[in-house]
């Protein structure tokens, strides 16, 4: 059964710092992996989608990498800003069930 | 282009009642998925609809059901509400069914069962 874990559960950093969020999954048989951010009480905003054949995707200050064989993905945020404060979720599409399986999230706070 | 819309945004119901939530996907999107988000269980997949057919289903009891209309709008229904059904219900749309399509989420409906 596919399980997705995100470490750390919470993170507080000063503004301007570069940071890495981690996502690990137990079964490497996935179709893709997607990173989202969620602001309190709101829906999810898609950040990056990495297909299983890709190793990384970049959008602005965000870079996500995927290592299927080790069951890991990282989201790198450069020069963090207070506006980056949110919960970050990763999700994989499990190739056995075709379902999105979400991680538990990392709650990020960037201090001004 | 308008995003995914969900109505109502907030709902308070009493245990035993039933509720219907609505989701309008992004124009041109034909696949709609529903999720339940709670502090204890996180985000869990409920079901996915494409071309008015349920393509995939999560591990929820039969009290949870859904449907999709010919214009791709979707509704989900929960009958005989329980306190544990209190959650944020999120709907997501994508261009088509299949694993390679990016999902776009709505703002959610916050359901409180008393």
Coordinates of N, CA and C in Angstrom, one line a residue:
Chain A
X1 N 0.8 -1.2 0.0 CA 0.0 0.0 0.0 C 0.9 1.2 0.0
X2 N 0.6 2.1 -0.9 CA 1.5 3.3 -1.1 C 1.3 4.3 0.1
X3 N 2.4 4.7 0.7 CA 2.3 5.7 1.7 C 3.3 6.9 1.4
X4 N 2.8 8.1 1.7 CA 3.6 9.2 1.4 C 3.9 10.0 2.7
X5 N 5.1 10.3 3.0 CA 5.5 10.9 4.2 C 6.3 12.2 3.9
X6 N 6.0 13.3 4.7 CA 6.7 14.5 4.5 C 7.4 14.9 5.8
X7 N 8.7 15.2 5.7 CA 9.5 15.6 6.8 C 10.3 16.9 6.5
X8 N 10.3 17.9 7.4 CA 9.7 17.9 8.7 C 8.2 18.2 8.6
X9 N 7.5 18.1 9.7 CA 6.1 18.4 9.8 C 5.9 19.9 9.8
X10 N 6.8 20.6 10.4 CA 6.8 22.1 10.5 C 8.2 22.6 10.5
X11 N 8.3 23.8 10.0 CA 9.6 24.5 9.7 C 9.4 26.0 9.8
X12 N 10.3 26.6 10.6 CA 10.3 28.0 10.7 C 11.7 28.6 10.3
X13 N 11.8 29.5 9.3 CA 13.0 30.0 8.9 C 13.0 31.5 8.7
X14 N 14.1 32.2 8.8 CA 14.1 33.6 8.6 C 14.1 33.9 7.1
X15 N 13.5 35.1 6.8 CA 13.3 35.5 5.4 C 14.7 35.5 4.7
X16 N 14.7 35.1 3.4 CA 15.9 35.1 2.6 C 16.6 33.7 2.6
X17 N 16.3 32.9 3.5 CA 17.0 31.6 3.6 C 16.5 30.6 2.4
X18 N 17.4 29.8 1.9 CA 17.0 28.8 1.0 C 16.7 27.5 1.8
X19 N 15.6 26.8 1.4 CA 15.2 25.7 2.2 C 14.7 24.5 1.3
X20 N 14.7 23.4 1.9 CA 14.4 22.1 1.2 C 13.3 21.4 2.0
X21 N 12.2 21.0 1.3 CA 11.2 20.2 1.9 C 11.3 18.8 1.3
X22 N 11.0 17.8 2.1 CA 11.2 16.4 1.7 C 9.9 15.7 1.6
X23 N 9.8 14.8 0.6 CA 8.7 13.9 0.4 C 9.2 12.5 0.1
X24 N 8.7 11.5 0.8 CA 9.1 10.2 0.5 C 7.9 9.3 0.3
X25 N 8.0 8.3 -0.6 CA 6.9 7.4 -0.9 C 7.4 6.0 -0.9
X26 N 6.6 5.0 -0.5 CA 7.0 3.7 -0.2 C 7.1 2.8 -1.5
X27 N 6.3 3.1 -2.5 CA 6.3 2.3 -3.7 C 6.7 3.2 -4.9
X28 N 7.8 2.8 -5.6 CA 8.3 3.6 -6.7 C 7.5 3.5 -7.9
X29 N 6.5 2.7 -7.9 CA 5.6 2.6 -9.1 C 4.6 3.7 -9.1
X30 N 5.0 4.9 -9.6 CA 4.1 6.1 -9.6 C 4.1 6.6 -11.0
X31 N 3.0 7.3 -11.4 CA 2.9 7.9 -12.7 C 3.5 9.4 -12.6
X32 N 3.2 10.1 -11.6 CA 3.8 11.4 -11.4 C 3.7 11.8 -10.0
X33 N 4.3 13.0 -9.7 CA 4.3 13.5 -8.4 C 4.1 15.0 -8.5
X34 N 3.2 15.5 -7.7 CA 2.8 16.9 -7.7 C 3.0 17.6 -6.4
X35 N 3.5 18.8 -6.4 CA 3.7 19.6 -5.2 C 2.6 20.7 -5.2
X36 N 2.0 20.9 -4.0 CA 1.0 21.9 -3.8 C 1.3 22.8 -2.6
X37 N 0.7 23.9 -2.6 CA 0.7 24.7 -1.3 C -0.8 25.0 -0.9
X38 N -1.0 25.0 0.4 CA -2.3 25.3 0.9 C -2.2 26.3 2.0
X39 N -3.0 27.4 1.7 CA -3.1 28.5 2.7 C -4.2 28.1 3.7
X40 N -4.1 28.6 4.9 CA -5.1 28.2 6.0 C -6.5 28.3 5.5
X41 N -7.3 27.2 5.6 CA -8.7 27.3 5.3 C -9.0 27.3 3.8
X42 N -8.0 27.2 3.0 CA -8.2 27.4 1.5 C -7.9 26.1 0.8
X43 N -8.2 26.1 -0.5 CA -7.9 24.9 -1.3 C -6.4 24.8 -1.6
X44 N -6.1 23.9 -2.5 CA -4.7 23.7 -2.9 C -4.3 24.4 -4.2
X45 N -3.1 24.9 -4.2 CA -2.6 25.6 -5.4 C -1.5 24.7 -5.9
X46 N -1.6 24.3 -7.2 CA -0.5 23.4 -7.8 C 0.7 24.3 -8.0
X47 N 1.9 23.7 -7.6 CA 3.2 24.4 -7.8 C 3.9 23.7 -8.9
X48 N 4.1 22.4 -8.8 CA 5.0 21.8 -9.9 C 4.4 20.3 -10.0
X49 N 4.5 19.9 -11.3 CA 4.1 18.5 -11.6 C 5.3 17.8 -12.2
X50 N 5.7 16.7 -11.7 CA 6.9 16.0 -12.3 C 6.4 14.6 -12.8
X51 N 6.5 14.4 -14.1 CA 6.1 13.1 -14.6 C 7.2 12.1 -14.2
X52 N 6.8 10.8 -14.2 CA 7.7 9.7 -13.7 C 9.0 9.6 -14.5
X53 N 8.9 10.1 -15.7 CA 10.1 10.0 -16.6 C 11.0 11.2 -16.4
X54 N 10.6 12.2 -15.6 CA 11.4 13.4 -15.4 C 12.2 13.3 -14.1
X55 N 13.2 14.1 -14.1 CA 14.0 14.2 -12.8 C 13.8 15.4 -12.0
X56 N 13.4 16.5 -12.7 CA 13.1 17.8 -12.0 C 12.3 18.7 -12.8
X57 N 11.7 19.7 -12.1 CA 10.9 20.7 -12.7 C 11.2 22.0 -12.0
X58 N 11.2 23.1 -12.7 CA 11.5 24.4 -12.1 C 10.4 25.4 -12.4
X59 N 10.1 26.3 -11.4 CA 9.2 27.4 -11.7 C 9.6 28.5 -10.8
X60 N 10.2 29.6 -11.4 CA 10.6 30.7 -10.5 C 11.6 30.3 -9.5
X61 N 11.3 30.6 -8.2 CA 12.2 30.3 -7.1 C 12.0 28.8 -6.6
X62 N 11.2 28.1 -7.3 CA 10.9 26.7 -6.9 C 11.6 25.7 -7.8
X63 N 12.2 24.6 -7.2 CA 12.7 23.6 -8.0 C 12.3 22.3 -7.3
X64 N 11.7 21.3 -8.0 CA 11.4 20.1 -7.4 C 12.1 19.0 -8.2
X65 N 12.7 18.0 -7.4 CA 13.4 16.9 -8.0 C 12.7 15.6 -7.7
X66 N 12.9 14.6 -8.5 CA 12.3 13.3 -8.3 C 13.3 12.2 -8.5
X67 N 13.4 11.3 -7.5 CA 14.2 10.1 -7.6 C 13.3 8.9 -7.3
X68 N 12.8 8.4 -8.4 CA 11.8 7.3 -8.2 C 12.4 6.1 -7.5
X69 N 13.6 5.7 -7.9 CA 14.2 4.5 -7.4 C 14.4 4.5 -5.9
X70 N 14.6 5.7 -5.3 CA 14.8 5.8 -3.9 C 13.5 6.3 -3.2
X71 N 12.5 6.5 -4.0 CA 11.2 7.0 -3.4 C 11.2 8.3 -2.8
X72 N 11.9 9.3 -3.4 CA 12.1 10.6 -2.7 C 11.9 11.7 -3.7
X73 N 11.4 12.8 -3.2 CA 11.3 14.1 -3.9 C 11.6 15.2 -3.0
X74 N 12.2 16.2 -3.5 CA 12.5 17.4 -2.7 C 12.0 18.6 -3.4
X75 N 11.5 19.6 -2.6 CA 11.1 20.9 -3.1 C 12.1 21.9 -2.5
X76 N 12.8 22.6 -3.4 CA 13.7 23.6 -3.0 C 13.1 25.0 -3.3
X77 N 13.1 25.8 -2.2 CA 12.6 27.1 -2.3 C 13.8 28.1 -2.1
X78 N 14.1 28.9 -3.1 CA 15.2 29.8 -3.0 C 14.7 31.2 -2.4
X79 N 15.6 31.8 -1.6 CA 15.4 33.1 -1.1 C 13.9 33.3 -0.6
X80 N 13.6 32.5 0.5 CA 12.3 32.4 1.0 C 11.7 33.8 1.4
X81 N 10.4 34.0 1.3 CA 9.7 35.3 1.6 C 8.6 35.0 2.6
X82 N 8.2 35.9 3.4 CA 7.0 35.7 4.3 C 5.8 35.2 3.5
X83 N 5.6 35.6 2.3 CA 4.5 35.1 1.5 C 4.5 33.7 1.1
X84 N 5.7 33.0 1.3 CA 5.8 31.6 1.1 C 5.2 30.8 2.3
X85 N 4.9 31.4 3.4 CA 4.3 30.7 4.5 C 3.0 30.1 4.2
X86 N 3.0 28.8 4.3 CA 1.8 27.9 3.9 C 2.1 26.5 4.3
X87 N 1.2 25.6 4.1 CA 1.5 24.2 4.2 C 1.7 23.7 2.8
X88 N 2.8 22.9 2.7 CA 3.2 22.3 1.4 C 2.9 20.8 1.4
X89 N 2.2 20.4 0.4 CA 1.8 19.0 0.3 C 2.4 18.4 -1.0
X90 N 2.8 17.2 -0.9 CA 3.2 16.4 -2.1 C 2.2 15.3 -2.3
X91 N 2.0 14.9 -3.5 CA 1.1 13.8 -3.8 C 1.6 13.0 -5.0
X92 N 1.4 11.7 -4.9 CA 1.8 10.8 -6.0 C 0.6 10.2 -6.6
X93 N 0.7 9.9 -7.9 CA -0.4 9.1 -8.5 C 0.1 7.7 -8.6
X94 N -0.5 6.8 -7.8 CA 0.0 5.5 -7.7 C -0.4 4.7 -8.9
X95 N 0.6 4.0 -9.5 CA 0.3 3.4 -10.8 C -0.5 2.1 -10.6
X96 N -0.6 1.6 -9.4 CA -1.5 0.4 -9.2 C -3.0 0.8 -9.2
X97 N -3.2 1.9 -8.5 CA -4.6 2.3 -8.3 C -5.1 3.5 -9.1
X98 N -4.2 4.2 -9.7 CA -4.4 5.5 -10.4 C -5.0 6.6 -9.5
X99 N -4.8 6.4 -8.2 CA -5.3 7.4 -7.2 C -4.2 8.4 -6.8
X100 N -4.6 9.6 -6.5 CA -3.6 10.5 -5.8 C -3.5 10.2 -4.4
X101 N -2.3 10.0 -3.9 CA -2.0 9.7 -2.5 C -1.3 10.9 -2.0
X102 N -1.8 11.6 -1.0 CA -1.2 12.8 -0.4 C -0.3 12.5 0.8
X103 N 0.7 13.3 0.9 CA 1.5 13.3 2.1 C 0.9 14.1 3.2
X104 N 1.5 14.1 4.4 CA 0.9 14.7 5.6 C 1.2 16.2 5.6
X105 N 2.1 16.7 4.7 CA 2.3 18.1 4.7 C 3.4 18.6 5.5
X106 N 4.0 19.7 5.1 CA 5.0 20.5 5.9 C 4.5 21.9 6.1
X107 N 4.3 22.3 7.3 CA 3.8 23.7 7.6 C 5.0 24.6 7.7
X108 N 5.1 25.5 6.8 CA 6.3 26.4 6.7 C 5.9 27.8 7.1
X109 N 6.8 28.4 8.0 CA 6.6 29.8 8.4 C 7.9 30.5 8.1
X110 N 7.8 31.6 7.3 CA 9.0 32.4 7.0 C 8.9 33.7 7.7
X111 N 9.8 33.9 8.6 CA 9.8 35.1 9.5 C 10.4 36.3 8.9
X112 N 9.7 37.4 8.9 CA 10.2 38.7 8.3 C 11.3 39.3 9.2
Chain B
X1 N -9.3 32.9 -17.3 CA -10.2 31.7 -17.2 C -10.6 31.5 -15.7
X2 N -11.8 31.2 -15.5 CA -12.3 31.1 -14.1 C -11.7 29.7 -13.6
X3 N -11.5 29.7 -12.2 CA -11.0 28.5 -11.6 C -12.1 27.6 -11.2
X4 N -11.7 26.6 -10.5 CA -12.7 25.6 -10.0 C -13.6 26.3 -8.9
X5 N -14.9 26.2 -9.0 CA -15.7 26.8 -8.0 C -16.5 25.7 -7.2
X6 N -16.7 25.9 -5.9 CA -17.4 25.0 -5.1 C -18.5 25.8 -4.3
X7 N -19.7 25.2 -4.3 CA -20.7 25.8 -3.5 C -21.4 24.7 -2.6
X8 N -21.9 25.0 -1.4 CA -21.6 26.3 -0.8 C -20.2 26.3 -0.2
X9 N -19.7 27.4 0.3 CA -18.4 27.4 0.9 C -18.4 26.9 2.4
X10 N -19.5 27.1 3.1 CA -19.6 26.7 4.4 C -21.0 26.1 4.6
X11 N -21.1 25.1 5.5 CA -22.3 24.4 5.7 C -22.3 23.8 7.1
X12 N -23.4 24.0 7.8 CA -23.6 23.3 9.1 C -24.8 22.4 9.0
X13 N -24.6 21.2 9.4 CA -25.7 20.2 9.3 C -25.8 19.4 10.7
X14 N -26.9 18.8 10.9 CA -27.1 18.0 12.1 C -26.9 16.5 11.8
X15 N -26.4 15.8 12.7 CA -26.2 14.3 12.6 C -27.5 13.7 12.1
X16 N -27.3 12.8 11.1 CA -28.5 12.1 10.5 C -29.0 12.7 9.2
X17 N -28.7 14.0 9.0 CA -29.2 14.7 7.8 C -28.3 14.3 6.6
X18 N -28.7 14.7 5.4 CA -27.9 14.5 4.3 C -27.5 15.9 3.7
X19 N -26.5 15.8 2.8 CA -26.0 17.1 2.3 C -25.5 16.8 0.8
X20 N -25.6 17.9 0.0 CA -25.1 17.8 -1.4 C -24.2 19.0 -1.6
X21 N -23.0 18.7 -2.1 CA -22.0 19.7 -2.4 C -21.9 19.8 -3.9
X22 N -21.5 21.0 -4.4 CA -21.4 21.1 -5.9 C -20.1 21.6 -6.3
X23 N -19.6 21.2 -7.4 CA -18.3 21.6 -8.0 C -18.4 21.9 -9.5
X24 N -18.0 23.1 -9.9 CA -17.9 23.4 -11.3 C -16.5 23.5 -11.7
X25 N -16.1 22.6 -12.6 CA -14.6 22.6 -13.0 C -14.3 23.8 -13.9
X26 N -13.0 23.9 -14.1 CA -12.5 24.9 -15.1 C -13.1 24.5 -16.5
X27 N -13.4 25.6 -17.2 CA -14.0 25.4 -18.5 C -13.1 24.5 -19.4
X28 N -13.7 23.5 -20.0 CA -12.9 22.6 -20.8 C -12.3 21.4 -20.1
X29 N -12.4 21.4 -18.8 CA -11.9 20.3 -18.0 C -13.0 19.2 -17.9
X30 N -12.7 18.0 -18.1 CA -13.7 17.0 -18.1 C -13.6 16.0 -17.0
X31 N -12.6 16.1 -16.2 CA -12.4 15.1 -15.1 C -12.6 15.9 -13.8
X32 N -13.3 15.3 -12.8 CA -13.5 15.9 -11.5 C -13.2 14.9 -10.5
X33 N -12.4 15.3 -9.5 CA -12.1 14.4 -8.3 C -12.6 15.1 -7.1
X34 N -12.9 14.3 -6.1 CA -13.3 14.8 -4.8 C -12.4 14.2 -3.7
X35 N -12.1 15.1 -2.7 CA -11.3 14.7 -1.6 C -11.9 15.2 -0.3
X36 N -11.6 14.5 0.8 CA -11.9 14.9 2.1 C -10.7 15.2 2.9
X37 N -10.6 16.4 3.6 CA -9.5 16.7 4.3 C -9.8 17.0 5.8
X38 N -9.2 16.2 6.7 CA -9.4 16.4 8.1 C -8.1 16.5 8.8
X39 N -8.0 17.1 10.0 CA -6.7 17.2 10.7 C -6.1 15.8 11.0
X40 N -6.9 14.9 11.3 CA -6.4 13.6 11.7 C -6.0 12.7 10.5
X41 N -6.7 12.7 9.5 CA -6.5 11.8 8.3 C -5.8 12.5 7.1
X42 N -5.7 13.8 7.2 CA -5.1 14.5 6.0 C -6.1 14.5 4.8
X43 N -5.5 14.5 3.7 CA -6.3 14.5 2.4 C -6.5 13.1 1.9
X44 N -7.8 12.7 1.8 CA -8.1 11.4 1.3 C -9.0 11.5 0.1
X45 N -8.7 10.6 -0.9 CA -9.4 10.6 -2.2 C -10.8 9.9 -2.0
X46 N -11.8 10.6 -2.5 CA -13.2 10.0 -2.4 C -13.5 9.3 -3.7
X47 N -13.6 10.1 -4.8 CA -13.9 9.5 -6.1 C -13.5 10.4 -7.2
X48 N -13.5 9.9 -8.5 CA -13.1 10.6 -9.7 C -14.2 10.3 -10.7
X49 N -14.6 11.4 -11.4 CA -15.6 11.2 -12.5 C -15.0 11.8 -13.8
X50 N -15.4 11.1 -14.9 CA -15.0 11.5 -16.2 C -16.1 11.1 -17.1
X51 N -16.5 12.0 -18.0 CA -17.6 11.8 -18.9 C -18.8 11.1 -18.2
X52 N -19.2 11.7 -17.1 CA -20.4 11.2 -16.3 C -20.2 9.8 -15.7
X53 N -19.0 9.3 -15.8 CA -18.8 7.9 -15.2 C -17.8 8.0 -14.1
X54 N -18.1 7.2 -13.0 CA -17.1 7.1 -11.9 C -16.0 6.2 -12.4
X55 N -14.8 6.8 -12.4 CA -13.6 6.0 -12.9 C -12.9 5.4 -11.7
X56 N -12.9 6.0 -10.6 CA -12.1 5.5 -9.5 C -12.8 5.9 -8.2
X57 N -12.5 5.1 -7.1 CA -13.2 5.3 -5.9 C -12.3 5.0 -4.7
X58 N -12.4 5.9 -3.7 CA -11.5 5.7 -2.5 C -12.2 4.7 -1.5
X59 N -11.7 4.6 -0.4 CA -12.2 3.7 0.7 C -13.1 4.4 1.6
X60 N -14.3 4.8 1.1 CA -15.3 5.5 2.0 C -16.5 4.7 1.9
X61 N -17.4 4.8 3.0 CA -18.6 4.0 3.0 C -19.6 4.5 1.9
X62 N -20.6 3.6 1.7 CA -21.5 3.9 0.6 C -22.4 5.2 0.9
X63 N -22.3 5.7 2.1 CA -23.0 7.0 2.4 C -22.5 8.1 1.5
X64 N -21.3 8.0 1.0 CA -20.7 9.0 0.2 C -20.9 8.6 -1.3
X65 N -21.5 9.5 -2.0 CA -21.8 9.2 -3.4 C -21.6 10.4 -4.3
X66 N -21.5 10.3 -5.5 CA -21.4 11.4 -6.4 C -21.9 11.2 -7.8
X67 N -21.9 12.3 -8.6 CA -22.3 12.1 -9.9 C -21.7 13.3 -10.7
X68 N -21.7 13.1 -12.0 CA -21.2 14.2 -12.9 C -22.2 14.4 -14.0
X69 N -22.4 15.6 -14.4 CA -23.4 16.0 -15.4 C -22.7 16.1 -16.8
X70 N -23.5 16.3 -17.8 CA -23.0 16.3 -19.1 C -22.1 17.6 -19.4
X71 N -22.3 18.6 -18.5 CA -21.5 19.8 -18.7 C -20.2 19.7 -17.7
X72 N -20.0 18.6 -17.2 CA -18.8 18.2 -16.4 C -19.0 18.7 -14.9
X73 N -20.0 19.5 -14.6 CA -20.2 19.8 -13.2 C -20.5 18.6 -12.4
X74 N -20.1 18.6 -11.2 CA -20.2 17.4 -10.3 C -20.8 17.7 -9.0
X75 N -21.5 16.8 -8.4 CA -22.1 16.9 -7.1 C -21.6 15.7 -6.3
X76 N -21.4 15.9 -5.0 CA -21.3 14.8 -4.1 C -22.3 14.8 -3.0
X77 N -22.8 13.7 -2.6 CA -23.8 13.6 -1.6 C -23.3 12.7 -0.4
X78 N -23.6 13.2 0.8 CA -23.4 12.4 2.0 C -24.7 12.2 2.7
X79 N -25.1 11.0 2.9 CA -26.3 10.7 3.6 C -26.0 10.3 5.0
X80 N -27.1 10.4 5.8 CA -27.0 10.0 7.3 C -25.7 10.5 7.9
X81 N -25.5 11.8 7.9 CA -24.3 12.4 8.4 C -23.9 12.0 9.8
X82 N -22.6 11.8 10.0 CA -22.0 11.5 11.3 C -21.1 12.6 11.7
X83 N -20.8 12.7 13.0 CA -19.9 13.8 13.5 C -18.6 13.7 12.8
X84 N -18.1 12.5 12.5 CA -16.8 12.4 11.8 C -16.8 12.8 10.4
X85 N -17.9 13.2 9.8 CA -17.9 13.7 8.4 C -17.5 15.1 8.4
X86 N -17.4 15.8 9.5 CA -17.0 17.2 9.5 C -15.6 17.3 8.9
X87 N -15.5 18.1 7.9 CA -14.2 18.1 7.2 C -14.3 19.3 6.1
X88 N -13.1 19.5 5.5 CA -13.1 20.3 4.3 C -13.2 19.4 3.1
X89 N -14.2 19.6 2.3 CA -14.3 18.8 1.1 C -13.8 19.6 -0.1
X90 N -12.8 19.0 -0.8 CA -12.2 19.7 -1.9 C -12.5 18.9 -3.2
X91 N -12.7 19.7 -4.2 CA -12.9 19.2 -5.6 C -11.7 19.7 -6.4
X92 N -11.3 18.8 -7.4 CA -10.2 19.2 -8.3 C -10.6 18.8 -9.7
X93 N -10.3 19.6 -10.6 CA -10.6 19.3 -12.0 C -9.3 19.1 -12.8
X94 N -9.3 18.4 -13.9 CA -8.2 18.2 -14.8 C -8.8 18.1 -16.2
X95 N -7.9 18.3 -17.2 CA -8.4 18.3 -18.6 C -9.0 17.0 -19.0
X96 N -8.4 15.9 -18.6 CA -8.9 14.6 -18.9 C -8.6 13.7 -17.8
X97 N -9.1 12.5 -17.9 CA -8.7 11.4 -16.9 C -7.3 10.9 -17.3
X98 N -6.7 10.3 -16.3 CA -5.3 9.8 -16.6 C -4.3 10.5 -15.7
X99 N -3.2 9.8 -15.6 CA -2.3 10.2 -14.5 C -1.4 11.4 -14.9
X100 N -1.4 11.8 -16.2 CA -0.4 12.8 -16.6 C -1.0 14.2 -16.5
X101 N -2.3 14.3 -16.1 CA -2.9 15.6 -16.2 C -2.9 16.3 -14.8
X102 N -2.5 17.6 -14.8 CA -2.3 18.3 -13.6 C -3.7 18.6 -13.0
X103 N -3.8 18.5 -11.7 CA -5.1 18.8 -11.0 C -5.1 20.2 -10.5
X104 N -6.3 20.8 -10.6 CA -6.5 22.2 -10.1 C -7.6 22.1 -9.1
X105 N -7.4 22.7 -7.9 CA -8.3 22.5 -6.8 C -9.2 23.8 -6.6
X106 N -10.4 23.5 -6.1 CA -11.3 24.6 -5.7 C -11.0 25.0 -4.3
X107 N -11.7 26.0 -3.8 CA -11.5 26.5 -2.4 C -12.0 25.6 -1.3
X108 N -12.9 24.7 -1.7 CA -13.4 23.7 -0.7 C -14.7 24.2 -0.1
X109 N -15.4 23.2 0.4 CA -16.6 23.4 1.2 C -16.3 22.9 2.6
X110 N -16.5 23.8 3.6 CA -16.3 23.4 5.0 C -17.6 22.9 5.6
X111 N -17.6 21.6 5.9 CA -18.9 21.0 6.4 C -18.7 20.7 7.9
X112 N -19.6 21.2 8.7 CA -19.6 21.0 10.1 C -20.8 20.2 10.5
X113 N -20.7 19.1 11.1 CA -21.8 18.3 11.5 C -21.9 18.3 13.0
X114 N -23.1 18.8 13.5 CA -23.3 18.9 15.0 C -24.3 17.9 15.5

